[in-house]
């Protein structure tokens, strides 16, 4: 089996081979926990879960690290604006630490509800301040930094290939730059250590060789990825917004200290859009998993909705799309439940499935194949055994799904009883009119050898 994955760094589809088999090292950028995850964030975690499952399906053992960004960062990528955690703190009346704890917990529950596998290692930025300071010192010792009044900055002009990941037009950016913010020498320079404002005590701040302050956003991932996975590991992932800034800067920092690109493959999930607009938390209003659940959707419907789009294409969220996903998923679950008997997986379907998932995680094609299988004339036992294999990657939990048993309302049961009585007294007109009342209430009765069976229409 050959697995091909799209690498943003080279902009090519490359054959994947682990650097240190049988282990595959994977780092996925975690949530900034100043608020709930929105369903756009969750799309990225679903893509990464599919990647993880495909790697495991291919026989690899995945060492998966995911960080939690619990240090406050500024609302703009340009190191300006308000601090997100402190802002959340003012909004909710909780401390920055309580906010981080609360939203981390809810985020983990969201992941669980979506059947997303837990990372092997979770790591919090605030637990790794020393590692971040050590990395900044290394970058400083190698001559890649300069100090300003508000912190220590990375001098991006010192790296020849800075911006390669995002194919940044460095000269164009230089020419178009406004008067510099915070004395930055180049528009792409970024803060490594930001000093706390002299007249203000922040909730989250630490002492450092450069003064009291807090780490820049990008340094945590370079430092923690290095600590747990080494200076060069297999795959680093995130959403497409991370290409031009966050991941570009992670590479720069790692280049400056270790001379490596940090990861062998850089993979990015495209955005979920709402009515074709970018769905950002900082924009205020947003949908979260609980919003979908409150509207009556099963969380796995959102997983299924995402499986129908390739991770490298934008996906527009609509309620009609969710309705369609709910209907299709239930159809698949019901088909699965009807398959009785045992069997072996069908090898021709398995091979086609592997071709599709190994073709840069082509899940829409894998789902299409699943429907072909459902409609095929293979035996129920073979279908079941084959879909069980598919579900290792799809993650829909088909084998454990149980239909929700709706309670029949008491009025309907009373009508059913009244109809039985009418029938036993041979009052056929009366029995028929009661049947109509039952139908009007949304139920139907079928007369079986075991007596009347009532179910929702
Ligand atoms: P953040 O909390 O902003 O660091 O985002 C967490 C993850 O969600 C990152 O990998 C982002 O790239 C990703 N992300 C943010 N917005 C969206 C979106 N609308 N669709 C898909 N992924 C997103
Ligand atoms: Zn990151």
mmCIF file of C-alpha atoms in Angstrom, residues 415-435 438 445-449 451-452:
data_model
loop_
_atom_site.group_PDB
_atom_site.id
_atom_site.type_symbol
_atom_site.label_atom_id
_atom_site.label_comp_id
_atom_site.label_asym_id
_atom_site.label_seq_id
_atom_site.Cartn_x
_atom_site.Cartn_y
_atom_site.Cartn_z
ATOM 1 C CA UNK A 415 -56.174 4.877 21.316
ATOM 2 C CA UNK A 416 -54.517 1.605 20.365
ATOM 3 C CA UNK A 417 -56.240 -0.104 23.263
ATOM 4 C CA UNK A 418 -59.602 1.461 22.371
ATOM 5 C CA UNK A 419 -59.204 0.257 18.796
ATOM 6 C CA UNK A 420 -58.460 -3.278 19.990
ATOM 7 C CA UNK A 421 -61.612 -3.217 22.076
ATOM 8 C CA UNK A 422 -63.680 -1.953 19.130
ATOM 9 C CA UNK A 423 -62.252 -4.691 16.925
ATOM 10 C CA UNK A 424 -62.994 -7.408 19.479
ATOM 11 C CA UNK A 425 -66.556 -6.137 19.550
ATOM 12 C CA UNK A 426 -66.585 -6.169 15.747
ATOM 13 C CA UNK A 427 -67.251 -2.423 15.626
ATOM 14 C CA UNK A 428 -65.260 -2.013 12.406
ATOM 15 C CA UNK A 429 -66.344 1.567 11.648
ATOM 16 C CA UNK A 430 -65.299 2.666 15.130
ATOM 17 C CA UNK A 431 -61.963 0.782 14.865
ATOM 18 C CA UNK A 432 -61.200 2.492 11.525
ATOM 19 C CA UNK A 433 -61.943 5.921 12.852
ATOM 20 C CA UNK A 434 -59.635 5.318 15.820
ATOM 21 C CA UNK A 435 -56.916 4.181 13.403
ATOM 22 C CA UNK A 438 -53.682 7.361 15.602
ATOM 23 C CA UNK A 445 -50.701 0.401 13.932
ATOM 24 C CA UNK A 446 -49.997 -2.900 12.288
ATOM 25 C CA UNK A 447 -51.917 -5.996 13.303
ATOM 26 C CA UNK A 448 -49.517 -8.896 13.741
ATOM 27 C CA UNK A 449 -49.792 -12.398 15.128
ATOM 28 C CA UNK A 451 -51.118 -8.335 18.557
ATOM 29 C CA UNK A 452 -51.036 -4.708 17.406
#
